[in-house]
């Protein structure tokens, strides 16, 4: 796959899978307001996914549109990071995931807004505003839980510990991409470290750092997610609603 296509596809897959996971909280969030908030964040991610996958289809030049890329690929053809496909688990884990993802997406989309590719720049300009809200929302909950009760602190720290090894994959060097993710790590570390410090949480020490998502090597969780997401489209191929 060529550089711009592979990069655009990877970002689109990140957003698509993140949207699907967050949507699973609908009717299950701990508060009614949070139920609506997570649904809105999922819709923001889905909107970014549509823009990115539509453009990826044009860059590929094989006649595949956003629907074909979303619903007619198997797991080994997806290029999302492993972080977004992980199960939601409890609410603390979801907030840890959202903190890591949004702290990566904010500098990513900000840099993308200034890249020479006009389409990607336009997508980045729109998505960075939404991602800034996602980051604020996640940070608020991480602080609230981390600096709350003994039980909420324990669960929030456990959530951060569980998610943290998956952060490294986001920043793997990609020098031929419109934005090299490796250049974003310092902004990410500064943002997340400040949130965790205010939440009285500890930045985990990491030894094992799983990778493979950008190469199509995923956890078993993605297969189950795609089976649910794609079932209607595959059961009625070519249907128009």
PDB file of C-alpha atoms in Angstrom:
ATOM      1  CA  UNK A   1       0.000   0.000   0.000  1.00  0.00           C
ATOM      2  CA  UNK A   2       1.250   3.469  -0.822  1.00  0.00           C
ATOM      3  CA  UNK A   3       2.119   5.869   1.984  1.00  0.00           C
ATOM      4  CA  UNK A   4      -0.792   8.342   1.852  1.00  0.00           C
ATOM      5  CA  UNK A   5      -3.382   5.601   1.317  1.00  0.00           C
ATOM      6  CA  UNK A   6      -2.042   3.384   4.107  1.00  0.00           C
ATOM      7  CA  UNK A   7      -1.839   6.308   6.519  1.00  0.00           C
ATOM      8  CA  UNK A   8      -5.336   7.579   5.722  1.00  0.00           C
ATOM      9  CA  UNK A   9      -6.765   4.064   5.970  1.00  0.00           C
ATOM     10  CA  UNK A  10      -5.107   3.503   9.350  1.00  0.00           C
ATOM     11  CA  UNK A  11      -6.536   6.715  10.795  1.00  0.00           C
ATOM     12  CA  UNK A  12      -9.965   5.898   9.377  1.00  0.00           C
ATOM     13  CA  UNK A  13      -9.849   2.427  10.881  1.00  0.00           C
ATOM     14  CA  UNK A  14      -8.818   3.857  14.265  1.00  0.00           C
ATOM     15  CA  UNK A  15     -11.836   6.151  14.265  1.00  0.00           C
ATOM     16  CA  UNK A  16     -14.262   3.511  12.960  1.00  0.00           C
ATOM     17  CA  UNK A  17     -13.364   0.855  15.508  1.00  0.00           C
ATOM     18  CA  UNK A  18     -13.261   3.410  18.334  1.00  0.00           C
ATOM     19  CA  UNK A  19     -16.764   4.536  17.355  1.00  0.00           C
ATOM     20  CA  UNK A  20     -18.075   0.983  17.397  1.00  0.00           C
ATOM     21  CA  UNK A  21     -16.591   0.289  20.827  1.00  0.00           C
ATOM     22  CA  UNK A  22     -17.860   3.523  22.376  1.00  0.00           C
ATOM     23  CA  UNK A  23     -21.340   2.933  20.967  1.00  0.00           C
ATOM     24  CA  UNK A  24     -21.509  -0.245  23.050  1.00  0.00           C
ATOM     25  CA  UNK A  25     -21.949   1.985  26.112  1.00  0.00           C
ATOM     26  CA  UNK A  26     -25.318   3.221  24.857  1.00  0.00           C
ATOM     27  CA  UNK A  27     -27.909   2.505  27.593  1.00  0.00           C
ATOM     28  CA  UNK A  28     -25.102   1.115  29.811  1.00  0.00           C
ATOM     29  CA  UNK A  29     -23.224   4.208  31.022  1.00  0.00           C
ATOM     30  CA  UNK A  30     -23.209   4.981  34.749  1.00  0.00           C
ATOM     31  CA  UNK A  31     -25.209   8.211  34.305  1.00  0.00           C
ATOM     32  CA  UNK A  32     -27.816   9.319  31.768  1.00  0.00           C
ATOM     33  CA  UNK A  33     -25.756  12.366  30.830  1.00  0.00           C
ATOM     34  CA  UNK A  34     -22.713  10.146  30.302  1.00  0.00           C
ATOM     35  CA  UNK A  35     -24.764   7.819  28.120  1.00  0.00           C
ATOM     36  CA  UNK A  36     -25.455  10.736  25.783  1.00  0.00           C
ATOM     37  CA  UNK A  37     -21.888  12.045  25.987  1.00  0.00           C
ATOM     38  CA  UNK A  38     -20.320   8.738  24.967  1.00  0.00           C
ATOM     39  CA  UNK A  39     -22.823   8.340  22.127  1.00  0.00           C
ATOM     40  CA  UNK A  40     -21.863  11.802  20.868  1.00  0.00           C
ATOM     41  CA  UNK A  41     -18.156  11.001  21.075  1.00  0.00           C
ATOM     42  CA  UNK A  42     -18.820   7.795  19.142  1.00  0.00           C
ATOM     43  CA  UNK A  43     -20.634   9.826  16.477  1.00  0.00           C
ATOM     44  CA  UNK A  44     -17.689  12.231  16.252  1.00  0.00           C
ATOM     45  CA  UNK A  45     -15.353   9.288  15.691  1.00  0.00           C
ATOM     46  CA  UNK A  46     -17.708   7.842  13.098  1.00  0.00           C
ATOM     47  CA  UNK A  47     -17.845  11.171  11.273  1.00  0.00           C
ATOM     48  CA  UNK A  48     -14.048  11.301  11.110  1.00  0.00           C
ATOM     49  CA  UNK A  49     -13.977   7.668   9.963  1.00  0.00           C
ATOM     50  CA  UNK A  50     -16.350   8.409   7.085  1.00  0.00           C
ATOM     51  CA  UNK A  51     -14.240  11.314   5.850  1.00  0.00           C
ATOM     52  CA  UNK A  52     -10.985   9.385   6.139  1.00  0.00           C
ATOM     53  CA  UNK A  53     -12.267   6.141   4.601  1.00  0.00           C
ATOM     54  CA  UNK A  54     -13.915   8.000   1.720  1.00  0.00           C
ATOM     55  CA  UNK A  55     -10.629   9.712   0.950  1.00  0.00           C
ATOM     56  CA  UNK A  56      -8.699   6.454   1.414  1.00  0.00           C
ATOM     57  CA  UNK A  57     -10.942   4.855  -1.216  1.00  0.00           C
ATOM     58  CA  UNK A  58     -10.128   7.656  -3.649  1.00  0.00           C
ATOM     59  CA  UNK A  59      -6.393   7.355  -2.972  1.00  0.00           C
ATOM     60  CA  UNK A  60      -6.533   3.591  -3.498  1.00  0.00           C
ATOM     61  CA  UNK A  61      -8.223   4.010  -6.878  1.00  0.00           C
ATOM     62  CA  UNK A  62      -9.831   0.551  -6.774  1.00  0.00           C
ATOM     63  CA  UNK A  63     -13.449   1.710  -6.715  1.00  0.00           C
ATOM     64  CA  UNK A  64     -14.046   1.050  -3.021  1.00  0.00           C
ATOM     65  CA  UNK A  65     -16.073   3.631  -1.123  1.00  0.00           C
ATOM     66  CA  UNK A  66     -16.374   4.159   2.632  1.00  0.00           C
ATOM     67  CA  UNK A  67     -19.003   1.416   2.979  1.00  0.00           C
ATOM     68  CA  UNK A  68     -16.923  -1.142   1.109  1.00  0.00           C
ATOM     69  CA  UNK A  69     -13.897  -0.369   3.262  1.00  0.00           C
ATOM     70  CA  UNK A  70     -15.917  -0.506   6.472  1.00  0.00           C
ATOM     71  CA  UNK A  71     -18.084  -3.546   5.816  1.00  0.00           C
ATOM     72  CA  UNK A  72     -16.343  -5.713   3.220  1.00  0.00           C
ATOM     73  CA  UNK A  73     -12.886  -6.190   4.678  1.00  0.00           C
ATOM     74  CA  UNK A  74     -11.819  -8.965   7.025  1.00  0.00           C
ATOM     75  CA  UNK A  75      -9.852  -8.325  10.203  1.00  0.00           C
ATOM     76  CA  UNK A  76      -6.441  -8.887   8.588  1.00  0.00           C
ATOM     77  CA  UNK A  77      -7.206  -6.046   6.175  1.00  0.00           C
ATOM     78  CA  UNK A  78      -7.868  -3.525   8.948  1.00  0.00           C
ATOM     79  CA  UNK A  79      -5.023  -1.238   9.969  1.00  0.00           C
ATOM     80  CA  UNK A  80      -6.318   0.200  13.245  1.00  0.00           C
ATOM     81  CA  UNK A  81      -4.149   0.298  16.340  1.00  0.00           C
ATOM     82  CA  UNK A  82      -4.739  -2.455  18.885  1.00  0.00           C
ATOM     83  CA  UNK A  83      -5.854   0.054  21.530  1.00  0.00           C
ATOM     84  CA  UNK A  84      -9.226   0.822  19.965  1.00  0.00           C
ATOM     85  CA  UNK A  85     -10.283  -2.800  19.503  1.00  0.00           C
ATOM     86  CA  UNK A  86      -9.796  -3.766  23.144  1.00  0.00           C
ATOM     87  CA  UNK A  87     -13.024  -4.541  25.011  1.00  0.00           C
ATOM     88  CA  UNK A  88     -14.560  -1.738  27.046  1.00  0.00           C
ATOM     89  CA  UNK A  89     -14.301  -3.696  30.284  1.00  0.00           C
ATOM     90  CA  UNK A  90     -15.404  -1.410  33.110  1.00  0.00           C
ATOM     91  CA  UNK A  91     -15.927   2.354  32.914  1.00  0.00           C
ATOM     92  CA  UNK A  92     -12.452   3.172  34.238  1.00  0.00           C
ATOM     93  CA  UNK A  93     -10.825   1.150  31.467  1.00  0.00           C
ATOM     94  CA  UNK A  94     -12.930   2.947  28.867  1.00  0.00           C
ATOM     95  CA  UNK A  95     -11.904   6.345  30.250  1.00  0.00           C
ATOM     96  CA  UNK A  96      -8.247   5.298  30.236  1.00  0.00           C
ATOM     97  CA  UNK A  97      -8.617   4.226  26.602  1.00  0.00           C
ATOM     98  CA  UNK A  98     -10.330   7.479  25.669  1.00  0.00           C
ATOM     99  CA  UNK A  99      -7.657   9.527  27.442  1.00  0.00           C
ATOM    100  CA  UNK A 100      -4.833   7.780  25.580  1.00  0.00           C
ATOM    101  CA  UNK A 101      -6.620   7.879  22.218  1.00  0.00           C
ATOM    102  CA  UNK A 102      -7.662  11.525  22.419  1.00  0.00           C
ATOM    103  CA  UNK A 103      -4.289  12.682  23.770  1.00  0.00           C
ATOM    104  CA  UNK A 104      -2.837  11.119  20.607  1.00  0.00           C
ATOM    105  CA  UNK A 105      -5.516  12.348  18.207  1.00  0.00           C
ATOM    106  CA  UNK A 106      -5.376  16.009  19.301  1.00  0.00           C
ATOM    107  CA  UNK A 107      -1.729  16.606  18.263  1.00  0.00           C
ATOM    108  CA  UNK A 108      -2.188  14.263  15.293  1.00  0.00           C
ATOM    109  CA  UNK A 109      -5.144  16.155  13.827  1.00  0.00           C
ATOM    110  CA  UNK A 110      -3.542  19.491  14.724  1.00  0.00           C
ATOM    111  CA  UNK A 111      -0.443  18.575  12.717  1.00  0.00           C
ATOM    112  CA  UNK A 112      -2.607  17.142   9.948  1.00  0.00           C
ATOM    113  CA  UNK A 113      -4.427  20.482   9.625  1.00  0.00           C
ATOM    114  CA  UNK A 114      -1.144  22.020   8.440  1.00  0.00           C
ATOM    115  CA  UNK A 115      -0.074  19.254   6.075  1.00  0.00           C
ATOM    116  CA  UNK A 116       0.226  19.919   2.298  1.00  0.00           C
ATOM    117  CA  UNK A 117      -2.620  17.520   1.414  1.00  0.00           C
ATOM    118  CA  UNK A 118      -5.690  19.781   1.317  1.00  0.00           C
ATOM    119  CA  UNK A 119      -8.193  16.987   1.979  1.00  0.00           C
ATOM    120  CA  UNK A 120      -6.311  15.667   4.993  1.00  0.00           C
ATOM    121  CA  UNK A 121      -5.772  19.213   6.235  1.00  0.00           C
ATOM    122  CA  UNK A 122      -9.516  19.877   6.087  1.00  0.00           C
ATOM    123  CA  UNK A 123     -10.275  16.634   7.940  1.00  0.00           C
ATOM    124  CA  UNK A 124      -7.643  17.449  10.544  1.00  0.00           C
ATOM    125  CA  UNK A 125      -9.020  20.948  11.054  1.00  0.00           C
ATOM    126  CA  UNK A 126     -12.485  19.588  11.772  1.00  0.00           C
ATOM    127  CA  UNK A 127     -11.477  16.547  13.824  1.00  0.00           C
ATOM    128  CA  UNK A 128      -9.048  18.350  16.133  1.00  0.00           C
ATOM    129  CA  UNK A 129     -11.867  20.442  17.621  1.00  0.00           C
ATOM    130  CA  UNK A 130     -13.893  17.326  18.389  1.00  0.00           C
ATOM    131  CA  UNK A 131     -10.853  15.494  19.760  1.00  0.00           C
ATOM    132  CA  UNK A 132     -10.115  18.386  22.116  1.00  0.00           C
ATOM    133  CA  UNK A 133     -13.568  17.868  23.640  1.00  0.00           C
ATOM    134  CA  UNK A 134     -12.958  14.113  23.873  1.00  0.00           C
ATOM    135  CA  UNK A 135      -9.700  14.785  25.716  1.00  0.00           C
ATOM    136  CA  UNK A 136     -11.350  17.187  28.154  1.00  0.00           C
ATOM    137  CA  UNK A 137     -14.122  14.687  28.818  1.00  0.00           C
ATOM    138  CA  UNK A 138     -11.768  11.777  29.457  1.00  0.00           C
ATOM    139  CA  UNK A 139      -9.462  13.897  31.615  1.00  0.00           C
ATOM    140  CA  UNK A 140     -12.388  15.026  33.767  1.00  0.00           C
ATOM    141  CA  UNK A 141     -13.423  11.438  34.491  1.00  0.00           C
ATOM    142  CA  UNK A 142      -9.872  10.199  35.080  1.00  0.00           C
ATOM    143  CA  UNK A 143      -9.335  12.959  37.638  1.00  0.00           C
ATOM    144  CA  UNK A 144     -12.727  12.372  39.228  1.00  0.00           C
ATOM    145  CA  UNK A 145     -12.161   8.649  39.620  1.00  0.00           C
ATOM    146  CA  UNK A 146      -8.458   8.793  40.405  1.00  0.00           C
ATOM    147  CA  UNK A 147      -8.848  11.397  43.124  1.00  0.00           C
ATOM    148  CA  UNK A 148     -12.144  10.045  44.417  1.00  0.00           C
ATOM    149  CA  UNK A 149     -12.746   7.158  46.765  1.00  0.00           C
ATOM    150  CA  UNK A 150     -10.265   4.422  47.562  1.00  0.00           C
ATOM    151  CA  UNK A 151     -12.204   2.036  45.313  1.00  0.00           C
ATOM    152  CA  UNK A 152     -12.485   4.466  42.377  1.00  0.00           C
ATOM    153  CA  UNK A 153      -8.768   5.248  42.666  1.00  0.00           C
ATOM    154  CA  UNK A 154      -7.882   1.555  42.629  1.00  0.00           C
ATOM    155  CA  UNK A 155     -10.015   0.863  39.573  1.00  0.00           C
ATOM    156  CA  UNK A 156      -8.803   3.922  37.680  1.00  0.00           C
ATOM    157  CA  UNK A 157      -5.165   3.017  38.302  1.00  0.00           C
ATOM    158  CA  UNK A 158      -5.892  -0.555  37.196  1.00  0.00           C
ATOM    159  CA  UNK A 159      -7.497   0.796  34.024  1.00  0.00           C
ATOM    160  CA  UNK A 160      -4.473   2.951  33.209  1.00  0.00           C
ATOM    161  CA  UNK A 161      -2.116   0.045  33.931  1.00  0.00           C
ATOM    162  CA  UNK A 162      -4.126  -2.211  31.614  1.00  0.00           C
ATOM    163  CA  UNK A 163      -4.214   0.229  28.711  1.00  0.00           C
ATOM    164  CA  UNK A 164      -0.786   1.834  28.940  1.00  0.00           C
ATOM    165  CA  UNK A 165       1.266  -0.833  27.084  1.00  0.00           C
ATOM    166  CA  UNK A 166      -0.864  -0.248  23.976  1.00  0.00           C
ATOM    167  CA  UNK A 167       0.087   3.428  23.733  1.00  0.00           C
ATOM    168  CA  UNK A 168       3.514   2.812  22.196  1.00  0.00           C
ATOM    169  CA  UNK A 169       2.059   1.464  18.951  1.00  0.00           C
ATOM    170  CA  UNK A 170       0.431   4.840  18.281  1.00  0.00           C
ATOM    171  CA  UNK A 171       3.816   6.506  17.986  1.00  0.00           C
ATOM    172  CA  UNK A 172       5.700   4.043  15.801  1.00  0.00           C
ATOM    173  CA  UNK A 173       7.847   5.940  13.301  1.00  0.00           C
ATOM    174  CA  UNK A 174       6.208   6.432   9.901  1.00  0.00           C
ATOM    175  CA  UNK A 175       8.513   8.902   8.090  1.00  0.00           C
ATOM    176  CA  UNK A 176       6.742   8.660   4.709  1.00  0.00           C
ATOM    177  CA  UNK A 177       3.346   9.553   6.218  1.00  0.00           C
ATOM    178  CA  UNK A 178       1.919  13.093   5.934  1.00  0.00           C
ATOM    179  CA  UNK A 179       2.460  13.314   9.709  1.00  0.00           C
ATOM    180  CA  UNK A 180       5.040  11.082  11.387  1.00  0.00           C
ATOM    181  CA  UNK A 181       3.399   9.832  14.609  1.00  0.00           C
ATOM    182  CA  UNK A 182       6.806   9.565  16.279  1.00  0.00           C
ATOM    183  CA  UNK A 183       6.964  13.376  16.390  1.00  0.00           C
ATOM    184  CA  UNK A 184       3.812  13.522  18.546  1.00  0.00           C
ATOM    185  CA  UNK A 185       5.050  11.527  21.542  1.00  0.00           C
ATOM    186  CA  UNK A 186       6.353  14.438  23.596  1.00  0.00           C
ATOM    187  CA  UNK A 187       3.018  16.299  23.389  1.00  0.00           C
ATOM    188  CA  UNK A 188       1.203  13.115  24.378  1.00  0.00           C
ATOM    189  CA  UNK A 189       3.476  12.424  27.340  1.00  0.00           C
ATOM    190  CA  UNK A 190       3.146  15.994  28.608  1.00  0.00           C
ATOM    191  CA  UNK A 191      -0.659  15.957  28.369  1.00  0.00           C
ATOM    192  CA  UNK A 192      -1.248  12.546  29.897  1.00  0.00           C
ATOM    193  CA  UNK A 193       1.343  12.931  32.649  1.00  0.00           C
ATOM    194  CA  UNK A 194      -0.318  16.166  33.792  1.00  0.00           C
ATOM    195  CA  UNK A 195      -3.757  14.513  33.899  1.00  0.00           C
ATOM    196  CA  UNK A 196      -2.493  11.486  35.814  1.00  0.00           C
ATOM    197  CA  UNK A 197      -0.610  13.654  38.307  1.00  0.00           C
ATOM    198  CA  UNK A 198      -3.747  15.688  39.063  1.00  0.00           C
ATOM    199  CA  UNK A 199      -5.689  12.429  39.373  1.00  0.00           C
ATOM    200  CA  UNK A 200      -3.123  11.149  41.943  1.00  0.00           C
ATOM    201  CA  UNK A 201      -2.348   8.274  39.582  1.00  0.00           C
ATOM    202  CA  UNK A 202       1.020   6.820  38.634  1.00  0.00           C
ATOM    203  CA  UNK A 203       2.374   6.600  35.101  1.00  0.00           C
ATOM    204  CA  UNK A 204       2.944   2.851  34.635  1.00  0.00           C
ATOM    205  CA  UNK A 205       6.330   1.352  33.900  1.00  0.00           C
ATOM    206  CA  UNK A 206       6.089  -0.603  30.666  1.00  0.00           C
ATOM    207  CA  UNK A 207       8.057  -3.611  29.532  1.00  0.00           C
ATOM    208  CA  UNK A 208       5.808  -5.444  27.088  1.00  0.00           C
ATOM    209  CA  UNK A 209       4.410  -3.234  24.313  1.00  0.00           C
ATOM    210  CA  UNK A 210       2.141  -5.110  21.874  1.00  0.00           C
ATOM    211  CA  UNK A 211       2.128  -4.064  18.227  1.00  0.00           C
ATOM    212  CA  UNK A 212       0.798  -5.411  14.926  1.00  0.00           C
ATOM    213  CA  UNK A 213      -2.399  -3.520  14.250  1.00  0.00           C
ATOM    214  CA  UNK A 214      -0.875  -1.320  11.546  1.00  0.00           C
ATOM    215  CA  UNK A 215       0.201  -4.520   9.759  1.00  0.00           C
ATOM    216  CA  UNK A 216      -3.170  -6.244  10.074  1.00  0.00           C
ATOM    217  CA  UNK A 217      -2.213  -8.475  13.000  1.00  0.00           C
ATOM    218  CA  UNK A 218      -4.938  -8.038  15.604  1.00  0.00           C
ATOM    219  CA  UNK A 219      -6.319  -9.471  18.811  1.00  0.00           C
ATOM    220  CA  UNK A 220      -9.263 -11.856  18.694  1.00  0.00           C
ATOM    221  CA  UNK A 221     -11.481  -9.016  19.883  1.00  0.00           C
ATOM    222  CA  UNK A 222     -11.518  -7.294  16.485  1.00  0.00           C
ATOM    223  CA  UNK A 223     -13.012 -10.336  14.760  1.00  0.00           C
ATOM    224  CA  UNK A 224     -15.986 -10.347  17.123  1.00  0.00           C
ATOM    225  CA  UNK A 225     -16.440  -6.585  16.787  1.00  0.00           C
ATOM    226  CA  UNK A 226     -16.424  -6.768  12.979  1.00  0.00           C
ATOM    227  CA  UNK A 227     -18.807  -9.726  12.928  1.00  0.00           C
ATOM    228  CA  UNK A 228     -21.394  -7.636  14.747  1.00  0.00           C
ATOM    229  CA  UNK A 229     -20.690  -4.423  12.841  1.00  0.00           C
ATOM    230  CA  UNK A 230     -20.730  -5.988   9.382  1.00  0.00           C
ATOM    231  CA  UNK A 231     -23.479  -8.598   9.670  1.00  0.00           C
ATOM    232  CA  UNK A 232     -26.353  -6.580   8.195  1.00  0.00           C
ATOM    233  CA  UNK A 233     -24.372  -5.260   5.242  1.00  0.00           C
ATOM    234  CA  UNK A 234     -23.024  -8.702   4.403  1.00  0.00           C
ATOM    235  CA  UNK A 235     -26.411 -10.382   4.841  1.00  0.00           C
ATOM    236  CA  UNK A 236     -27.974  -8.007   2.297  1.00  0.00           C
ATOM    237  CA  UNK A 237     -25.198  -7.037  -0.131  1.00  0.00           C
ATOM    238  CA  UNK A 238     -26.019  -4.140  -2.384  1.00  0.00           C
ATOM    239  CA  UNK A 239     -29.217  -3.279  -0.518  1.00  0.00           C
ATOM    240  CA  UNK A 240     -30.451   0.311  -0.621  1.00  0.00           C
ATOM    241  CA  UNK A 241     -32.390   1.803   2.244  1.00  0.00           C
TER     242      UNK A 241
END
